[in-house]
mmCIF file of C-alpha atoms in Angstrom:
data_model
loop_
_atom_site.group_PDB
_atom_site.id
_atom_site.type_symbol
_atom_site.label_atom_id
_atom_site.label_comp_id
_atom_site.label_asym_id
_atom_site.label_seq_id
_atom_site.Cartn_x
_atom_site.Cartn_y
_atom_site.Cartn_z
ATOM 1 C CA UNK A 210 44.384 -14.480 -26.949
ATOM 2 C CA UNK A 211 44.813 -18.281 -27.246
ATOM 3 C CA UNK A 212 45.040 -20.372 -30.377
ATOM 4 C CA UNK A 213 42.441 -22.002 -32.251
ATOM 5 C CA UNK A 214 42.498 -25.179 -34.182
ATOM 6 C CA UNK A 215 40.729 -26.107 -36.884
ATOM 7 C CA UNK A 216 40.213 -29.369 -38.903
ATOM 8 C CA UNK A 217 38.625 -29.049 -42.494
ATOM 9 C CA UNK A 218 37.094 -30.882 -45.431
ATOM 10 C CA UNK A 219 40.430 -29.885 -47.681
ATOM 11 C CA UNK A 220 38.477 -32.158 -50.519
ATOM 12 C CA UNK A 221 35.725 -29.770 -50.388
ATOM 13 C CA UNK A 222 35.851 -26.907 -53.077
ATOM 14 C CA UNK A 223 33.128 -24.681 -50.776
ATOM 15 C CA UNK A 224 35.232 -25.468 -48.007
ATOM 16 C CA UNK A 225 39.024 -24.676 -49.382
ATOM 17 C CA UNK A 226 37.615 -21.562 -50.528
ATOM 18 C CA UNK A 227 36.104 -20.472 -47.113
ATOM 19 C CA UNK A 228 39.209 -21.430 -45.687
ATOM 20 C CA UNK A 229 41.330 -19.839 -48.007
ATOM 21 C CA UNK A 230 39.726 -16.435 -46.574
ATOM 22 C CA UNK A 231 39.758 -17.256 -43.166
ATOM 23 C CA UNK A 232 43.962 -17.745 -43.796
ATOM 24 C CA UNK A 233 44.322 -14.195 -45.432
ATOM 25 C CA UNK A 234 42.282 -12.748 -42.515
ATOM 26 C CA UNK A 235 44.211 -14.255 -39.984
ATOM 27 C CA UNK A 236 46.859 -11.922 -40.412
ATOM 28 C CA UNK A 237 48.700 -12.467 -36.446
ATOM 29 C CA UNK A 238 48.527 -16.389 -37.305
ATOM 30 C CA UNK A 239 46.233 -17.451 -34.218
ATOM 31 C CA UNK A 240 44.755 -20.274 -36.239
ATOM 32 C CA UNK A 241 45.817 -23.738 -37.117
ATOM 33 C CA UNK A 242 44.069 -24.801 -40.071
ATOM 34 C CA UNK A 243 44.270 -28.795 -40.410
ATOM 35 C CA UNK A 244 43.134 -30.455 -43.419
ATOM 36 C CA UNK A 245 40.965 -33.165 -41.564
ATOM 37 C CA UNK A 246 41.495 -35.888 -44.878
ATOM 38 C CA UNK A 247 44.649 -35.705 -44.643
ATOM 39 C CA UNK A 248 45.566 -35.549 -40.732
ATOM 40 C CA UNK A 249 47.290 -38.246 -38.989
ATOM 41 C CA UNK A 250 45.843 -37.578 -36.179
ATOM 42 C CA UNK A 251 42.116 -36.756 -35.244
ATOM 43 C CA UNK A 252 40.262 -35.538 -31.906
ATOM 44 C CA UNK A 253 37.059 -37.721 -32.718
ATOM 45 C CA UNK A 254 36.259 -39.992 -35.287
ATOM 46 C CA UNK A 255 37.202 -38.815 -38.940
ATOM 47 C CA UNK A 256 33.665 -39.558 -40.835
ATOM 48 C CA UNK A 257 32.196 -37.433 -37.897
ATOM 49 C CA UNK A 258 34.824 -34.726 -37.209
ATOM 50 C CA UNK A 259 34.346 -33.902 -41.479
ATOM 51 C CA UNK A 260 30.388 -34.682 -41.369
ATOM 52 C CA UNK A 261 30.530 -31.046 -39.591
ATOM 53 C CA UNK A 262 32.936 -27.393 -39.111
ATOM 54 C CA UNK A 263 35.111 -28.519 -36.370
ATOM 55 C CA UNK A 264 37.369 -26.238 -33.924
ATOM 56 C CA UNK A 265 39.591 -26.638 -30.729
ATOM 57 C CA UNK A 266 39.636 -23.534 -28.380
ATOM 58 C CA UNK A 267 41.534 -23.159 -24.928
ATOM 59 C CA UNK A 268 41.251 -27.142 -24.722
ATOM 60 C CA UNK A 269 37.100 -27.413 -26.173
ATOM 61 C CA UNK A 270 36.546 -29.278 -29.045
ATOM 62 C CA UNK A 271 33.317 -27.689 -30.395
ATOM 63 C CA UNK A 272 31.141 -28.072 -33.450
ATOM 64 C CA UNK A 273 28.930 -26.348 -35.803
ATOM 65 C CA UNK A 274 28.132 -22.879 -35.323
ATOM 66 C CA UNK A 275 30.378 -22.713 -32.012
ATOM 67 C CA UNK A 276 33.295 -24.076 -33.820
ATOM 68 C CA UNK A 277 33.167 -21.178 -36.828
ATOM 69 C CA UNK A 278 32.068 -18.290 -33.463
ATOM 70 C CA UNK A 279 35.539 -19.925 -31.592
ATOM 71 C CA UNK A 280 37.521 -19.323 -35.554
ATOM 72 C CA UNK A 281 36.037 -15.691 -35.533
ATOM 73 C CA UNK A 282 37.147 -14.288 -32.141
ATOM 74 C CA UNK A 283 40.760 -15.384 -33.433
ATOM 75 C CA UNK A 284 40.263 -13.115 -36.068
ATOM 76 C CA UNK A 285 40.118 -9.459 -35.056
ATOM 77 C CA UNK A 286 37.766 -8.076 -38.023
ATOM 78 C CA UNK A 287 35.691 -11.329 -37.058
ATOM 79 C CA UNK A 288 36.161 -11.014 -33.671
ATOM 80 C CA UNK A 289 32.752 -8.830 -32.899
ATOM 81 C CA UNK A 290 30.623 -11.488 -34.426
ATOM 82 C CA UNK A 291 32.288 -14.416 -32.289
ATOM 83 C CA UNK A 292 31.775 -12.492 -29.169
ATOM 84 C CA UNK A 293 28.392 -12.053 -29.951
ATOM 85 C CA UNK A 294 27.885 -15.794 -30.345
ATOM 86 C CA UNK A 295 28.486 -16.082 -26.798
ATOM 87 C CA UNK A 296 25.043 -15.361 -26.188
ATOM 88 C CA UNK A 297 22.961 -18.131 -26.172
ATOM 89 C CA UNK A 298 19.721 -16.850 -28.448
ATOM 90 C CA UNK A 299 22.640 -15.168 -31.092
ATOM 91 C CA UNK A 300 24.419 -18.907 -30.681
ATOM 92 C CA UNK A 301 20.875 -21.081 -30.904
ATOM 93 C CA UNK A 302 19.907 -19.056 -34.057
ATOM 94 C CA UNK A 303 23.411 -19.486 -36.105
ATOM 95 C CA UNK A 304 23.179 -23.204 -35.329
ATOM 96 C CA UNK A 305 20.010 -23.734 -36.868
ATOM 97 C CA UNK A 306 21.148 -21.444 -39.862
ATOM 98 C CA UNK A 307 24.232 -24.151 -40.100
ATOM 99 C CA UNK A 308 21.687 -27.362 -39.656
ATOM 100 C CA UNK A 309 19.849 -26.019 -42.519
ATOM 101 C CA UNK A 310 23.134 -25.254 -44.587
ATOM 102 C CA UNK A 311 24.166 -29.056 -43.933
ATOM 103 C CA UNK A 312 21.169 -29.837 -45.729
ATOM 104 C CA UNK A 313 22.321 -27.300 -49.056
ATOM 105 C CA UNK A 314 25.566 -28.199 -48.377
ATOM 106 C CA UNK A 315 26.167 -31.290 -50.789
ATOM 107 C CA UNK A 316 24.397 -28.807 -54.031
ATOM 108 C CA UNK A 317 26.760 -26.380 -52.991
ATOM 109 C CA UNK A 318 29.975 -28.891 -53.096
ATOM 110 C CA UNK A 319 28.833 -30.087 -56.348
ATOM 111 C CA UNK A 320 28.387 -26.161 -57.643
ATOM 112 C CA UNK A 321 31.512 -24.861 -56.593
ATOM 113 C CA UNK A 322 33.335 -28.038 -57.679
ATOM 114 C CA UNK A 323 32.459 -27.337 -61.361
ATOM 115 C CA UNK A 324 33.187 -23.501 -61.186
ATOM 116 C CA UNK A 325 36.849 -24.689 -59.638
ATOM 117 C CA UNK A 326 39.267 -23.916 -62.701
ATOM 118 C CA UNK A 327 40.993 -27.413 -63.592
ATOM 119 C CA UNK A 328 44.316 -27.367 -64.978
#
């Protein structure tokens, strides 16, 4: 099974929490998770590559719902769902689910933000 890469909003509080459970699942370490605000280095533009879920597998940079399918075959409790988002009608769907969270997604930064515990 190849690696997967993938860059994230680390300055999101939705988003360091999903990724903080993606980490504990990936128990065989398959996945490198790059905080995308603080990377040197970037595959595309930084304003774009954090605008949406971002992931590098076997050489693909892919976006949206394909990047979070490509982070769920690397994870073998996950893995079921990514495989089935190699079907194009199961792949369609779950990207318009994810166009429609972009739209929440800002409320949802905002809400998780406050219920982050501040030291």
């Amino acid at each position: 099974m190849s690696r997967v890469t993938v860059w994230h909003d680390g300055n999101c509080p939705l988003c360091r929490r999903e990724i903080a459970i993606m980490r504990r699942l990936d128990r065989r370490g398959r996945i490198d998770f790059i905080d995308a605000t603080g990377a040197e280095s970037c595959p595309i533009d930084r304003t774009d590559l954090l605008a949406r879920f971002h992931a590098m597998e076997d050489g693909r940079l892919l976006s949206g719902a394909a990047a979070f399918a490509a982070m769920w075959r690397a994870i073998p409790l996950l893995r079921p769902f990514g495989l089935l988002a190699r079907h194009k009608p199961v792949i369609d769907l779950m990207e318009h689910a994810y166009l429609r969270f972009l739209k929440v997604r800002p409320r949802l930064q905002r809400w998780f933000g406050r219920q982050e515990v501040r030291p």
